[in-house]
PDB file of C-alpha atoms and ligand atoms in Angstrom:
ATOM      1  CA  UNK T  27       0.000   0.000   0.000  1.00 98.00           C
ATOM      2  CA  UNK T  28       1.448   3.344  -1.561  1.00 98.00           C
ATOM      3  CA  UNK T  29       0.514   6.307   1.061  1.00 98.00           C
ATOM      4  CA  UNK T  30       0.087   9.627  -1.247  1.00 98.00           C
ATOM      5  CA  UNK T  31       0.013  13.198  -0.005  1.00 98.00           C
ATOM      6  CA  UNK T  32       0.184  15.066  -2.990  1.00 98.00           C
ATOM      7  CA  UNK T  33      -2.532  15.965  -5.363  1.00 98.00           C
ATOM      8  CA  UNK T  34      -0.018  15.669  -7.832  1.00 98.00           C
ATOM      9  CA  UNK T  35       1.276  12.484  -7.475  1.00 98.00           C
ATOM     10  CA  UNK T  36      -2.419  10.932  -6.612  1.00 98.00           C
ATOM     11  CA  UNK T  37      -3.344  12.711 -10.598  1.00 98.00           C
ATOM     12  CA  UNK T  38      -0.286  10.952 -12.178  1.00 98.00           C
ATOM     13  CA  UNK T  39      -0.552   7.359 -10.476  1.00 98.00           C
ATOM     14  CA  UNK T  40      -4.406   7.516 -11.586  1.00 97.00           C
ATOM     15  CA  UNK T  41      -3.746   8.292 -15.040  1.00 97.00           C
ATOM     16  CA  UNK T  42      -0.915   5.698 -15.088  1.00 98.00           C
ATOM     17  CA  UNK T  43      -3.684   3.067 -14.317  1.00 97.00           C
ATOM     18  CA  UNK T  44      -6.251   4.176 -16.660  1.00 95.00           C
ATOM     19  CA  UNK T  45      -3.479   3.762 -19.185  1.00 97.00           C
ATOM     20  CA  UNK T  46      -3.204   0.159 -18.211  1.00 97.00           C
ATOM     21  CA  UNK T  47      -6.979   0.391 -18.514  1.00 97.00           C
ATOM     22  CA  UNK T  48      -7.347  -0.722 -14.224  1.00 98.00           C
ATOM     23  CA  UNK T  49     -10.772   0.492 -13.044  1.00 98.00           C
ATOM     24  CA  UNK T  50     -10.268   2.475  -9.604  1.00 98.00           C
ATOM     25  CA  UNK T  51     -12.542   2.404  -6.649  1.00 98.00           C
ATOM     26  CA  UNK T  52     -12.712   5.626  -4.389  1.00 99.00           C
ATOM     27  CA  UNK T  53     -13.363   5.262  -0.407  1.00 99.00           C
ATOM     28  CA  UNK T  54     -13.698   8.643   0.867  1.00 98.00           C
ATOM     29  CA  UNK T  55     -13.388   9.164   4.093  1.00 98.00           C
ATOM     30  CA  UNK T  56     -12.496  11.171   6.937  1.00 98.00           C
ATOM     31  CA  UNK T  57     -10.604   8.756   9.254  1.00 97.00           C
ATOM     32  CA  UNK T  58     -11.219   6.937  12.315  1.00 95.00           C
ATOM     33  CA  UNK T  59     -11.791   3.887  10.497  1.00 97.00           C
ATOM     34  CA  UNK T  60     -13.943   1.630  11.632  1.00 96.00           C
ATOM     35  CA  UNK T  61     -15.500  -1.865  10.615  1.00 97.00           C
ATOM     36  CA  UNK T  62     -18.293  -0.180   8.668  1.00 97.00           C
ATOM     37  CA  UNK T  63     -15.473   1.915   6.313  1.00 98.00           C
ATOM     38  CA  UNK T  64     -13.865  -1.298   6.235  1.00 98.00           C
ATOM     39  CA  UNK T  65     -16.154  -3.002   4.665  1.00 98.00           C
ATOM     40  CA  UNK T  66     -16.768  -0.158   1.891  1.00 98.00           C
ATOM     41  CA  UNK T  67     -12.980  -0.905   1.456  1.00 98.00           C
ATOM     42  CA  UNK T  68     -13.414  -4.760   1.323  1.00 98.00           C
ATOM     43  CA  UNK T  69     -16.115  -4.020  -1.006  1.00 98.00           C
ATOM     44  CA  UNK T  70     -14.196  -1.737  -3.894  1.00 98.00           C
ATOM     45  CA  UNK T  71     -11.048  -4.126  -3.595  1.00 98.00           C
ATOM     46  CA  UNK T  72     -13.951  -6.713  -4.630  1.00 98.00           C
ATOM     47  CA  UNK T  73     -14.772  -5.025  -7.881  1.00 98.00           C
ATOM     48  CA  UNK T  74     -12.309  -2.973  -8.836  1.00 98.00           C
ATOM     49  CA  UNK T  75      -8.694  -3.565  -9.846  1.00 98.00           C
ATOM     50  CA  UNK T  76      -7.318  -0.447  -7.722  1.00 98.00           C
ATOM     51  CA  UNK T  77      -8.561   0.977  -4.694  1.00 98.00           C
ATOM     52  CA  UNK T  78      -7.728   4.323  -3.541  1.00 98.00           C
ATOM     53  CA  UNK T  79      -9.028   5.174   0.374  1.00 98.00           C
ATOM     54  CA  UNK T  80      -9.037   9.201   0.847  1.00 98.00           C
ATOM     55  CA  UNK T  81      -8.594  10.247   4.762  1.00 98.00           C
ATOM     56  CA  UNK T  82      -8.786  13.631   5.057  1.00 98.00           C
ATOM     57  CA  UNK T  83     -10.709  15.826   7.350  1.00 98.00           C
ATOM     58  CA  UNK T  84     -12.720  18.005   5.652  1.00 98.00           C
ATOM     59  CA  UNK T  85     -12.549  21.581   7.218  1.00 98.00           C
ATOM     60  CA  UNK T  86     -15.513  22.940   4.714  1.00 98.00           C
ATOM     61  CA  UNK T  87     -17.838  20.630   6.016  1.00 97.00           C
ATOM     62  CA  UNK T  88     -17.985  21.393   9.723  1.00 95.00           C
ATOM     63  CA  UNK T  89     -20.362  24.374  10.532  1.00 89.00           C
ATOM     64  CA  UNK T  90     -19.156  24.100  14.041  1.00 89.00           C
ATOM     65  CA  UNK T  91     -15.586  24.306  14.956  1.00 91.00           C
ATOM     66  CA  UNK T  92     -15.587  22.349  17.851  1.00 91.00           C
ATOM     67  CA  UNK T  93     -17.044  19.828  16.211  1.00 89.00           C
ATOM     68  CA  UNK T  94     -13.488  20.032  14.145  1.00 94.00           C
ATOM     69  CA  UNK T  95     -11.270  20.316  16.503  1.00 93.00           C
ATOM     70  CA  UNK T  96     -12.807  17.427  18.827  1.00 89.00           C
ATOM     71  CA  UNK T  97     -13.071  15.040  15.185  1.00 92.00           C
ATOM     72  CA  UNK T  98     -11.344  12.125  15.912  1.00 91.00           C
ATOM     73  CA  UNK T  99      -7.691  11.463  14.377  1.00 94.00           C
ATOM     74  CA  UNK T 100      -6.212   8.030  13.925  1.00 95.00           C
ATOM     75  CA  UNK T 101      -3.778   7.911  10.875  1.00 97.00           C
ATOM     76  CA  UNK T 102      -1.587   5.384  11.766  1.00 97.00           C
ATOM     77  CA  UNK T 103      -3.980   2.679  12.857  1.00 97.00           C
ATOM     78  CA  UNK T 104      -5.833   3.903   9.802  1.00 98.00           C
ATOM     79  CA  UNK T 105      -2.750   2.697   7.372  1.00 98.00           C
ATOM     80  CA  UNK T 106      -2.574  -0.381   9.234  1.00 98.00           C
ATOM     81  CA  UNK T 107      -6.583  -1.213   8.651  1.00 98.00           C
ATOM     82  CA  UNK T 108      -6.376  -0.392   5.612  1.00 98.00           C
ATOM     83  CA  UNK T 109      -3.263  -2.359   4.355  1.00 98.00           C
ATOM     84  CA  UNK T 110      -4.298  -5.158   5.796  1.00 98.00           C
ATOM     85  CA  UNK T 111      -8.010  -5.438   3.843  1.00 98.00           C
ATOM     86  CA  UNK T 112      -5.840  -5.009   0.529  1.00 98.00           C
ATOM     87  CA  UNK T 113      -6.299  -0.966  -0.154  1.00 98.00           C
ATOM     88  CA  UNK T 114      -3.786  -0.192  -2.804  1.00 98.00           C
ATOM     89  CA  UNK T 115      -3.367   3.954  -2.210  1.00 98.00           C
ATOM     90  CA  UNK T 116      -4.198   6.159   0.867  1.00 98.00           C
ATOM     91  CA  UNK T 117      -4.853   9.488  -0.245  1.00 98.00           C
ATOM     92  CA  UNK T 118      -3.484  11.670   3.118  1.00 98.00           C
ATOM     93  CA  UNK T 119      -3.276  15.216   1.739  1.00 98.00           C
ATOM     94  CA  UNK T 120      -3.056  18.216   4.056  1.00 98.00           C
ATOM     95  CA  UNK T 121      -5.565  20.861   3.735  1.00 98.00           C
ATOM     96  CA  UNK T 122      -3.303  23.376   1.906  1.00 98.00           C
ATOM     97  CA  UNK T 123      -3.206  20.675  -0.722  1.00 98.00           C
ATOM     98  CA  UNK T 124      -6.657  20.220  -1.431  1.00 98.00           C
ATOM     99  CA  UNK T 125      -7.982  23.764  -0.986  1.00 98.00           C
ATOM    100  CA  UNK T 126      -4.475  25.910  -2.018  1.00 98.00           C
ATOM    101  CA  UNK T 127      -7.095  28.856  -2.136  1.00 97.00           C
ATOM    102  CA  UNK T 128     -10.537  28.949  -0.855  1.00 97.00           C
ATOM    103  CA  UNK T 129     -13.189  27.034  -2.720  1.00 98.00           C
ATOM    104  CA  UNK T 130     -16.018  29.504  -3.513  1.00 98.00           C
ATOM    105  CA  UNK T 131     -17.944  27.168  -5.400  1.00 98.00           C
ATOM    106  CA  UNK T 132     -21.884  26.796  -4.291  1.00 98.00           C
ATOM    107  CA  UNK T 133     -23.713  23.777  -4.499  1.00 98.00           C
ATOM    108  CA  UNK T 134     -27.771  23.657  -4.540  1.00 98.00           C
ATOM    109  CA  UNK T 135     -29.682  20.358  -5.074  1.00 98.00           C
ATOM    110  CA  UNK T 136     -33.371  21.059  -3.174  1.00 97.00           C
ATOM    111  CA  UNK T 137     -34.620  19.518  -1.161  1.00 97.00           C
ATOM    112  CA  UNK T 138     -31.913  16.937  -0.665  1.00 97.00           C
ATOM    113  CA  UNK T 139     -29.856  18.941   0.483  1.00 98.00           C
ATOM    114  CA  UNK T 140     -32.123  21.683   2.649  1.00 98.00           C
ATOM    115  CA  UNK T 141     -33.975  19.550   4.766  1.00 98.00           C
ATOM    116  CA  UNK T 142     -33.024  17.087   7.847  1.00 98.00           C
ATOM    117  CA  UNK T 143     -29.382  18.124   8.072  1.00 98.00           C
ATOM    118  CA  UNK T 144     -29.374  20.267   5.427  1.00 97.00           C
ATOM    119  CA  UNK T 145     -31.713  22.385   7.871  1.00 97.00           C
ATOM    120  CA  UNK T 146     -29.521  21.991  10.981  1.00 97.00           C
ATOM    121  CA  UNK T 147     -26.235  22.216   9.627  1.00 96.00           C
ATOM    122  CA  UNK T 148     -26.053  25.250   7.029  1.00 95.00           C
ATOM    123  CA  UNK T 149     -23.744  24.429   4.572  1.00 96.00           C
ATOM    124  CA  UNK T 150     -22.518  21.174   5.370  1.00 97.00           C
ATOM    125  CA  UNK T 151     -23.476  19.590   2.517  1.00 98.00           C
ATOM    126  CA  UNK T 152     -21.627  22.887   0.402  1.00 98.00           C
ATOM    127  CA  UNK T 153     -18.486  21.383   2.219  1.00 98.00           C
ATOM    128  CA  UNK T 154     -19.243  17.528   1.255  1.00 98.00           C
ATOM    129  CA  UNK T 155     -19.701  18.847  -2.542  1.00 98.00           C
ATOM    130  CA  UNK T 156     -16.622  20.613  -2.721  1.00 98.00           C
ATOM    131  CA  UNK T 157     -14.475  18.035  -1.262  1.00 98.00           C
ATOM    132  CA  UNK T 158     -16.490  14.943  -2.540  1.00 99.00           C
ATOM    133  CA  UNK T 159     -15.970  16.635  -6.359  1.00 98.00           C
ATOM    134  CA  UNK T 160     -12.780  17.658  -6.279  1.00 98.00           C
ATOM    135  CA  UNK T 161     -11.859  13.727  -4.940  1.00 98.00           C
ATOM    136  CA  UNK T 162     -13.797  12.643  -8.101  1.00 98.00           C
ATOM    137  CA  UNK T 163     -11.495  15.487 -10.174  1.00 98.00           C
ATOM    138  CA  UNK T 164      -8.755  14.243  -8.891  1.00 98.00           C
ATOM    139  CA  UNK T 165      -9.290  10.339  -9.107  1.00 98.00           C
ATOM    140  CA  UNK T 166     -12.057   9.861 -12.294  1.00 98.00           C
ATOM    141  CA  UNK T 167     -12.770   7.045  -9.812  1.00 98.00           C
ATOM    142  CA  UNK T 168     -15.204   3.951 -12.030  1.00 98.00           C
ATOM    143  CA  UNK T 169     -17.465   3.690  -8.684  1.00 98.00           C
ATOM    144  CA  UNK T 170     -17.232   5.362  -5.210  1.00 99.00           C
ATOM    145  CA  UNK T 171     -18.276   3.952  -1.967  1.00 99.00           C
ATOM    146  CA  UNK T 172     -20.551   5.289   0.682  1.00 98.00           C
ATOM    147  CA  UNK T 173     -22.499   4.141   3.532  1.00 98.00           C
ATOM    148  CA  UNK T 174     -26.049   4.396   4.065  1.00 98.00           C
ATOM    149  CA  UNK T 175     -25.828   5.531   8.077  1.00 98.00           C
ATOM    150  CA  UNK T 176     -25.121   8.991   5.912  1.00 98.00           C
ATOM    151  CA  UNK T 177     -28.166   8.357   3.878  1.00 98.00           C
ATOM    152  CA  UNK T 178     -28.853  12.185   3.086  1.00 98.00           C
ATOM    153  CA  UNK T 179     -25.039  12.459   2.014  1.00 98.00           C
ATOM    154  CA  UNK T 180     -25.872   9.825  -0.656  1.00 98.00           C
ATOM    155  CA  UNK T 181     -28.575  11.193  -2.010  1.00 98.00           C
ATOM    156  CA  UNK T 182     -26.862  14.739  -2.227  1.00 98.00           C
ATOM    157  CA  UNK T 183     -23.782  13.276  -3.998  1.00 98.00           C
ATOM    158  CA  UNK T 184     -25.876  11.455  -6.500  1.00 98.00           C
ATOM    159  CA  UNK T 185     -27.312  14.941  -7.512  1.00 98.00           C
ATOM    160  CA  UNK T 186     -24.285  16.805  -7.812  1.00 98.00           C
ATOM    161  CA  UNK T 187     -23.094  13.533  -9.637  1.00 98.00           C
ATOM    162  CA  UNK T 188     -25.280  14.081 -12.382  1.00 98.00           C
ATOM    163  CA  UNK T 189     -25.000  17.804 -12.316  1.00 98.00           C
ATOM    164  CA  UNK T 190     -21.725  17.364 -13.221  1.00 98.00           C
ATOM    165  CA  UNK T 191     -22.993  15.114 -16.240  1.00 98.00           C
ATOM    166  CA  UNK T 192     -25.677  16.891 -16.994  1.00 98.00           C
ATOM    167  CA  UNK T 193     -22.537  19.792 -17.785  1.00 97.00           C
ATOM    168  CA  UNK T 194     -20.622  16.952 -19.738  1.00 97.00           C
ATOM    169  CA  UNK T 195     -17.897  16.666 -16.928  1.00 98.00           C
ATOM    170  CA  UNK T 196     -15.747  13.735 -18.519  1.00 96.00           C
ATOM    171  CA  UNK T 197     -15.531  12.230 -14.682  1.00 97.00           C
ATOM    172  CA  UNK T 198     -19.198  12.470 -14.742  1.00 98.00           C
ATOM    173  CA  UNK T 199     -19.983  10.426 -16.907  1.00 96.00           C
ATOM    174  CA  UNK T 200     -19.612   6.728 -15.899  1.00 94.00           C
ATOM    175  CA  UNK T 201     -19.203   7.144 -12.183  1.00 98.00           C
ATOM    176  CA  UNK T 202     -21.069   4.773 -10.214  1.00 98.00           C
ATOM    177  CA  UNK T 203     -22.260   5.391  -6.923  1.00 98.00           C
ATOM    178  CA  UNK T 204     -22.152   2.757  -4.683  1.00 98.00           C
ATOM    179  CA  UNK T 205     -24.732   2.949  -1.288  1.00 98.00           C
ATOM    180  CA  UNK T 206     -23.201  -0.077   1.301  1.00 98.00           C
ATOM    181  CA  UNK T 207     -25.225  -0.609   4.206  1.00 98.00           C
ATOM    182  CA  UNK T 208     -24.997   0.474   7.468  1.00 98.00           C
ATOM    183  CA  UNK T 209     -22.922  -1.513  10.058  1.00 98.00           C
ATOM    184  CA  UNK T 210     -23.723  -1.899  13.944  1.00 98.00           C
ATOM    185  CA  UNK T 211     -22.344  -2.983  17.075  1.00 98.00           C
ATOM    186  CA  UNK T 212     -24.077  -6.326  18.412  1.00 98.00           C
ATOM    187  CA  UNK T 213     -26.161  -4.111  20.267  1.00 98.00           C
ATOM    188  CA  UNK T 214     -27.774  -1.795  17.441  1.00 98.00           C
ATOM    189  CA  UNK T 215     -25.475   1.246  17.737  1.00 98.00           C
ATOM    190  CA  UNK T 216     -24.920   2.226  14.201  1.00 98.00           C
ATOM    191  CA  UNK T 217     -20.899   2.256  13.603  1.00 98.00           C
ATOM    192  CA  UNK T 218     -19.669   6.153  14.001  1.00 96.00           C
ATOM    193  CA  UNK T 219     -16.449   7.695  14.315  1.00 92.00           C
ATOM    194  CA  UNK T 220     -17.834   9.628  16.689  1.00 92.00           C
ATOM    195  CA  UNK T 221     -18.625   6.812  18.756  1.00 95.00           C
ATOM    196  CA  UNK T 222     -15.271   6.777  20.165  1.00 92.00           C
ATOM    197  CA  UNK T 223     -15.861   9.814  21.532  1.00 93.00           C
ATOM    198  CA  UNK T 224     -18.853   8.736  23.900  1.00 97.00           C
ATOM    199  CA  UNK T 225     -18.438   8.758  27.730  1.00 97.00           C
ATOM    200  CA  UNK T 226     -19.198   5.026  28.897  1.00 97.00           C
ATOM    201  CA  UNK T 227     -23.166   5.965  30.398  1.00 97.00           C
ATOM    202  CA  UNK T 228     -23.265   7.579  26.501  1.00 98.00           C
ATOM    203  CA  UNK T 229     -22.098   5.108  25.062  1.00 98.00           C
ATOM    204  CA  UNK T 230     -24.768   2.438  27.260  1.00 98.00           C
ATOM    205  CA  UNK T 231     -27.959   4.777  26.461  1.00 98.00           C
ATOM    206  CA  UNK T 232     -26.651   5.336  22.476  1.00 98.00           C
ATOM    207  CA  UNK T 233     -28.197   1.772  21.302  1.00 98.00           C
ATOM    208  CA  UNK T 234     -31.469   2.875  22.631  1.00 98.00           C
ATOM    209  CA  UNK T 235     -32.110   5.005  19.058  1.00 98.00           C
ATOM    210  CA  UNK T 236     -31.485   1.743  17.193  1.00 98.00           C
ATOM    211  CA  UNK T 237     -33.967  -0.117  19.358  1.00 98.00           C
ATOM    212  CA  UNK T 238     -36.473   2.780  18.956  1.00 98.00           C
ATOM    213  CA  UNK T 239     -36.535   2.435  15.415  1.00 98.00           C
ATOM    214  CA  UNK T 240     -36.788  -0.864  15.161  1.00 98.00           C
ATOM    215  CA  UNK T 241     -39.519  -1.111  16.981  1.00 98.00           C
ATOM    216  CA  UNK T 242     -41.431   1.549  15.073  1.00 98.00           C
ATOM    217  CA  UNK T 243     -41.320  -0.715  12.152  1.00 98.00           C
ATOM    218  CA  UNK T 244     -44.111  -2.716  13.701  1.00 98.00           C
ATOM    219  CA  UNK T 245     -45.705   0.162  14.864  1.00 98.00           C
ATOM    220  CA  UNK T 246     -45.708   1.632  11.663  1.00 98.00           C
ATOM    221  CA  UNK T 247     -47.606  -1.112  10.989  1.00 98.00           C
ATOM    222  CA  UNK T 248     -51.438  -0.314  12.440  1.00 98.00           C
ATOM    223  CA  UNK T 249     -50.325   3.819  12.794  1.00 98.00           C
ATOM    224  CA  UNK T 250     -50.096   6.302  10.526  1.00 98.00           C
ATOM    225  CA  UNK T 251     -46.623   8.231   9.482  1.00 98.00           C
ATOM    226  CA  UNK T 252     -47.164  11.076  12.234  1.00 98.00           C
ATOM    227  CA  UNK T 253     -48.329   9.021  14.801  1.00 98.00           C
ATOM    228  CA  UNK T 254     -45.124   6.564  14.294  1.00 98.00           C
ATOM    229  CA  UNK T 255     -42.810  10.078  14.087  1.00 98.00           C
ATOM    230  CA  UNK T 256     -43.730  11.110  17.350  1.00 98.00           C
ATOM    231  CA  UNK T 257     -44.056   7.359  19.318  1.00 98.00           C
ATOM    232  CA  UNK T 258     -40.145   6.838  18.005  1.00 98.00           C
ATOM    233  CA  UNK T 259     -39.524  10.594  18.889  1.00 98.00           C
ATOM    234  CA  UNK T 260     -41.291   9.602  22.710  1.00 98.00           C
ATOM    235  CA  UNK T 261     -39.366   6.525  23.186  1.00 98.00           C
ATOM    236  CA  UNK T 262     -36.130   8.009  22.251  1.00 98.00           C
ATOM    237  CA  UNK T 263     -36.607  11.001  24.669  1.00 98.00           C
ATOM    238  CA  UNK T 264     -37.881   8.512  27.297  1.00 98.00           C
ATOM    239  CA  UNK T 265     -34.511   7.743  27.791  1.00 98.00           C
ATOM    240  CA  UNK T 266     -32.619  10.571  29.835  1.00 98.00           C
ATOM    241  CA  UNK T 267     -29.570  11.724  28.275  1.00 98.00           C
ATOM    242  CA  UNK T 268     -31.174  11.043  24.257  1.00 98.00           C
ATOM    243  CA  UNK T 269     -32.913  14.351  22.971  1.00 98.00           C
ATOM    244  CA  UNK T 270     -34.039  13.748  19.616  1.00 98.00           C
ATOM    245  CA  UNK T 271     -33.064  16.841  17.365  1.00 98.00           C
ATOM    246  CA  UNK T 272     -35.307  15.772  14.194  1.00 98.00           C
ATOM    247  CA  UNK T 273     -37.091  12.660  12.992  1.00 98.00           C
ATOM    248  CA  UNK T 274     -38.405  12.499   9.754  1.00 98.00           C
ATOM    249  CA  UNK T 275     -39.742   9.901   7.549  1.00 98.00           C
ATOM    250  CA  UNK T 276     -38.915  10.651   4.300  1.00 98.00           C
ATOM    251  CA  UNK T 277     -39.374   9.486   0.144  1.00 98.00           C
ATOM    252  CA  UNK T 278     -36.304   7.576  -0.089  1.00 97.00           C
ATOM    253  CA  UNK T 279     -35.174   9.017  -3.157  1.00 95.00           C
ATOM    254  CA  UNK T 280     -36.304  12.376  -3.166  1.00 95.00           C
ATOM    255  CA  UNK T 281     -35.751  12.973   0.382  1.00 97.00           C
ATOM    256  CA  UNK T 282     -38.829  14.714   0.895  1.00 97.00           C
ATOM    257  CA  UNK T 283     -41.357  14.445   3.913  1.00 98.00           C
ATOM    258  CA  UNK T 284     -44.396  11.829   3.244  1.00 98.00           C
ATOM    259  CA  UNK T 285     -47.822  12.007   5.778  1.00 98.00           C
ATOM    260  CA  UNK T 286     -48.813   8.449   4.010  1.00 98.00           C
ATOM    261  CA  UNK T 287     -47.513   4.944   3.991  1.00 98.00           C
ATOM    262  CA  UNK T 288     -48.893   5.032   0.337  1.00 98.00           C
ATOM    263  CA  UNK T 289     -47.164   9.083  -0.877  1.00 98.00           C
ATOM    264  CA  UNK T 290     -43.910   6.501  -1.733  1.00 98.00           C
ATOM    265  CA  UNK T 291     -42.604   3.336  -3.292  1.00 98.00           C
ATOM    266  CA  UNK T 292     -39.916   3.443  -0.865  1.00 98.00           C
ATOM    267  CA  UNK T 293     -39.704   4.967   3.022  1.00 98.00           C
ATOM    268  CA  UNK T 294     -37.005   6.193   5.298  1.00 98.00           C
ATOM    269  CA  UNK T 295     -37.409   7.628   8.315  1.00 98.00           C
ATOM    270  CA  UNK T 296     -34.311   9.579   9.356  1.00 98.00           C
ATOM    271  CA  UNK T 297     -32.924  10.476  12.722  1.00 98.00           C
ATOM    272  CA  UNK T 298     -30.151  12.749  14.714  1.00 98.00           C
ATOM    273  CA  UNK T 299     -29.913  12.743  18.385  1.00 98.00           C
ATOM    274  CA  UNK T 300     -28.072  14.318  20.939  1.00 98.00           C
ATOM    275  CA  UNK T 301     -26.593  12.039  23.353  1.00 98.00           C
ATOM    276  CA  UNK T 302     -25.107  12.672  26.835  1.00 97.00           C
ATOM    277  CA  UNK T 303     -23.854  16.385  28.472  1.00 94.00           C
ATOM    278  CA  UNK T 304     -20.896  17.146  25.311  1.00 89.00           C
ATOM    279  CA  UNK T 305     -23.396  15.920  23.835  1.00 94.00           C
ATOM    280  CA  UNK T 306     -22.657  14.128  20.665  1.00 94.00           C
ATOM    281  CA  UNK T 307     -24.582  13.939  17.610  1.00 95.00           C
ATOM    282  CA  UNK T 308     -25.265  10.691  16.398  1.00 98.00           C
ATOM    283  CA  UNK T 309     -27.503  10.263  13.066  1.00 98.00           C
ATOM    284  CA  UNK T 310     -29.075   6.777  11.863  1.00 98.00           C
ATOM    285  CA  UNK T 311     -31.661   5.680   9.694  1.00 98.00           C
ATOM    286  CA  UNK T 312     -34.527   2.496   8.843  1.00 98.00           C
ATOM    287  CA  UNK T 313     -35.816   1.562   5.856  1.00 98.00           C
ATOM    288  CA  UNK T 314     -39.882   1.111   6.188  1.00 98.00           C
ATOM    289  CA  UNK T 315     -40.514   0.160   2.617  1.00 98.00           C
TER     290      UNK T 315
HETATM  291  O1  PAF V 417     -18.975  10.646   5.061  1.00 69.01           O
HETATM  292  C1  PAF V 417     -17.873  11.197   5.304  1.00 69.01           C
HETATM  293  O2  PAF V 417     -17.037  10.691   6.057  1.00 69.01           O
HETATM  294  C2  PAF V 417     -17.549  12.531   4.658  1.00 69.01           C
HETATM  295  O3  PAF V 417     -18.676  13.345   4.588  1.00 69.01           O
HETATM  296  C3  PAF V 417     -16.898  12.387   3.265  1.00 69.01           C
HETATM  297  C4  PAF V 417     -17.842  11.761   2.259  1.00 69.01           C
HETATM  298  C5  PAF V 417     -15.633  11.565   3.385  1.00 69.01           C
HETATM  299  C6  PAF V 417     -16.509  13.777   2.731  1.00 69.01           C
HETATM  300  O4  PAF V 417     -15.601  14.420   3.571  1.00 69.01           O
END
């Protein structure tokens, strides 16, 4: 495994595969692996001849600075994950490298990216365009991985995706997103970086918003789509130290609110809570249909 820092050198070992006609996988990610980016990693060393993992920390995606400065950091046991699930490149660059001057560049894809998180964090998803693109710039990657816990990220990127196509962006054209599920801890806690950064009563309460949803998926059952939003929202908040920010159960692909089982082919329901004193924000997400 070849560890690259430069945008440079990434651009000229890419091209030197294409020549060889390799199709390249893209993992982006910002660090603190855990078993769910592995197995996005497992998965594009499956089906692709080259992998290339990104780890970088994207500054223009934070709306809080805290929230930065507290983001977990793990390089080294990073490299060592990812060498040994058969990565080929780890793309490490430093923030003057990817943004030499400031990216200015505004990205707009309603309602995917203006409700849920879009609403609570203004302009994170601004910040996941202009990194996310300029990692497809830089790589022309054949598919890129992402995991469904980020299910609104997903569903932004595919937009801007074929924005970019829609404007004939050579990169564009053939790039396949690929959505890999979500992983959890035996007990339901979807896998976060920002798990490691729950006190141990956090991190004992956390799997309650797993077993909330879970069991809403029965409720949803005999109740309609507000009455199952606010019995999840209740059962969550039951628990002291959980405070549900938003729930919302959403079209899966357009990402916009529903008030019947029947306004969709396919349901999400979509979730952020605050957990403990710090607290932390932990997102997840359930599939009704
Ligand atoms: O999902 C993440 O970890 C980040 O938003 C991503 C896609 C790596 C962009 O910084």
């Amino acid at each position: 495994m070849v560890i690259i820092n430069s945008v440079k050198e990434l651009k000229d070992k890419v091209s030197a595969l294409k020549r060889e006609n390799k199709t390249v996988g893209l993992v982006p990610t910002m660090g603190a692996l855990h078993a769910g980016h592995a197995s996005l990693v497992s998965r594009s060393v499956e089906e692709n001849d080259t992998t290339v993992v990104s780890v970088f920390v994207n500054p223009t995606q934070f709306n809080d600075k805290n929230d930065l400065a507290a983001y977990p950091r793990t390089i080294e046991a990073d490299c060592a994950l990812l060498n040994s699930i058969g990565a080929d490149y780890v793309f490490a660059p430093s923030v003057e490298e990817v943004y030499p001057d400031p990216d200015t560049r505004t990205f707009s894809y309603p309602p995917t990216d203006t409700v849920m998180e879009g609403a609570f964090r203004p302009g994170h998803f601004n910040g996941v365009c202009q990194i996310v693109s300029k990692l497809f710039m830089f790589v022309e990657p054949d598919r890129a991985y992402f995991g469904e816990k980020d299910f609104q990220q997903i569903a932004v990127i595919k937009a801007m995706v074929a924005d970019y196509a829609s404007q004939n962006a050579p990169w564009a054209q053939h790039l396949d997103i690929r959505p890999c599920p979500i992983m959890r801890e035996a007990d339901g806690l979807a896998l976060s970086s920002r798990n490691t950064l729950l006190a141990p009563n956090e991190r004992a309460i956390a799997p309650n918003i797993y077993k909330a949803l879970q069991a809403s998926l029965a409720y949803s059952k005999t109740h309609t789509v507000e009455e199952t939003k606010q019995h999840t929202i209740a059962a969550i908040n039951a628990t002291q130290g959980l405070e549900v920010q938003y729930y919302d159960i959403v079209n899966a692909l357009t990402l916009e609110s529903v008030t019947s089982w029947d306004d969709a082919d396919h349901i999400q329901g979509c979730i952020t809570v605050f957990c403990g004193a710090t607290p932390i924000r932990l997102i997840d997400n359930i599939n009704y249909k």
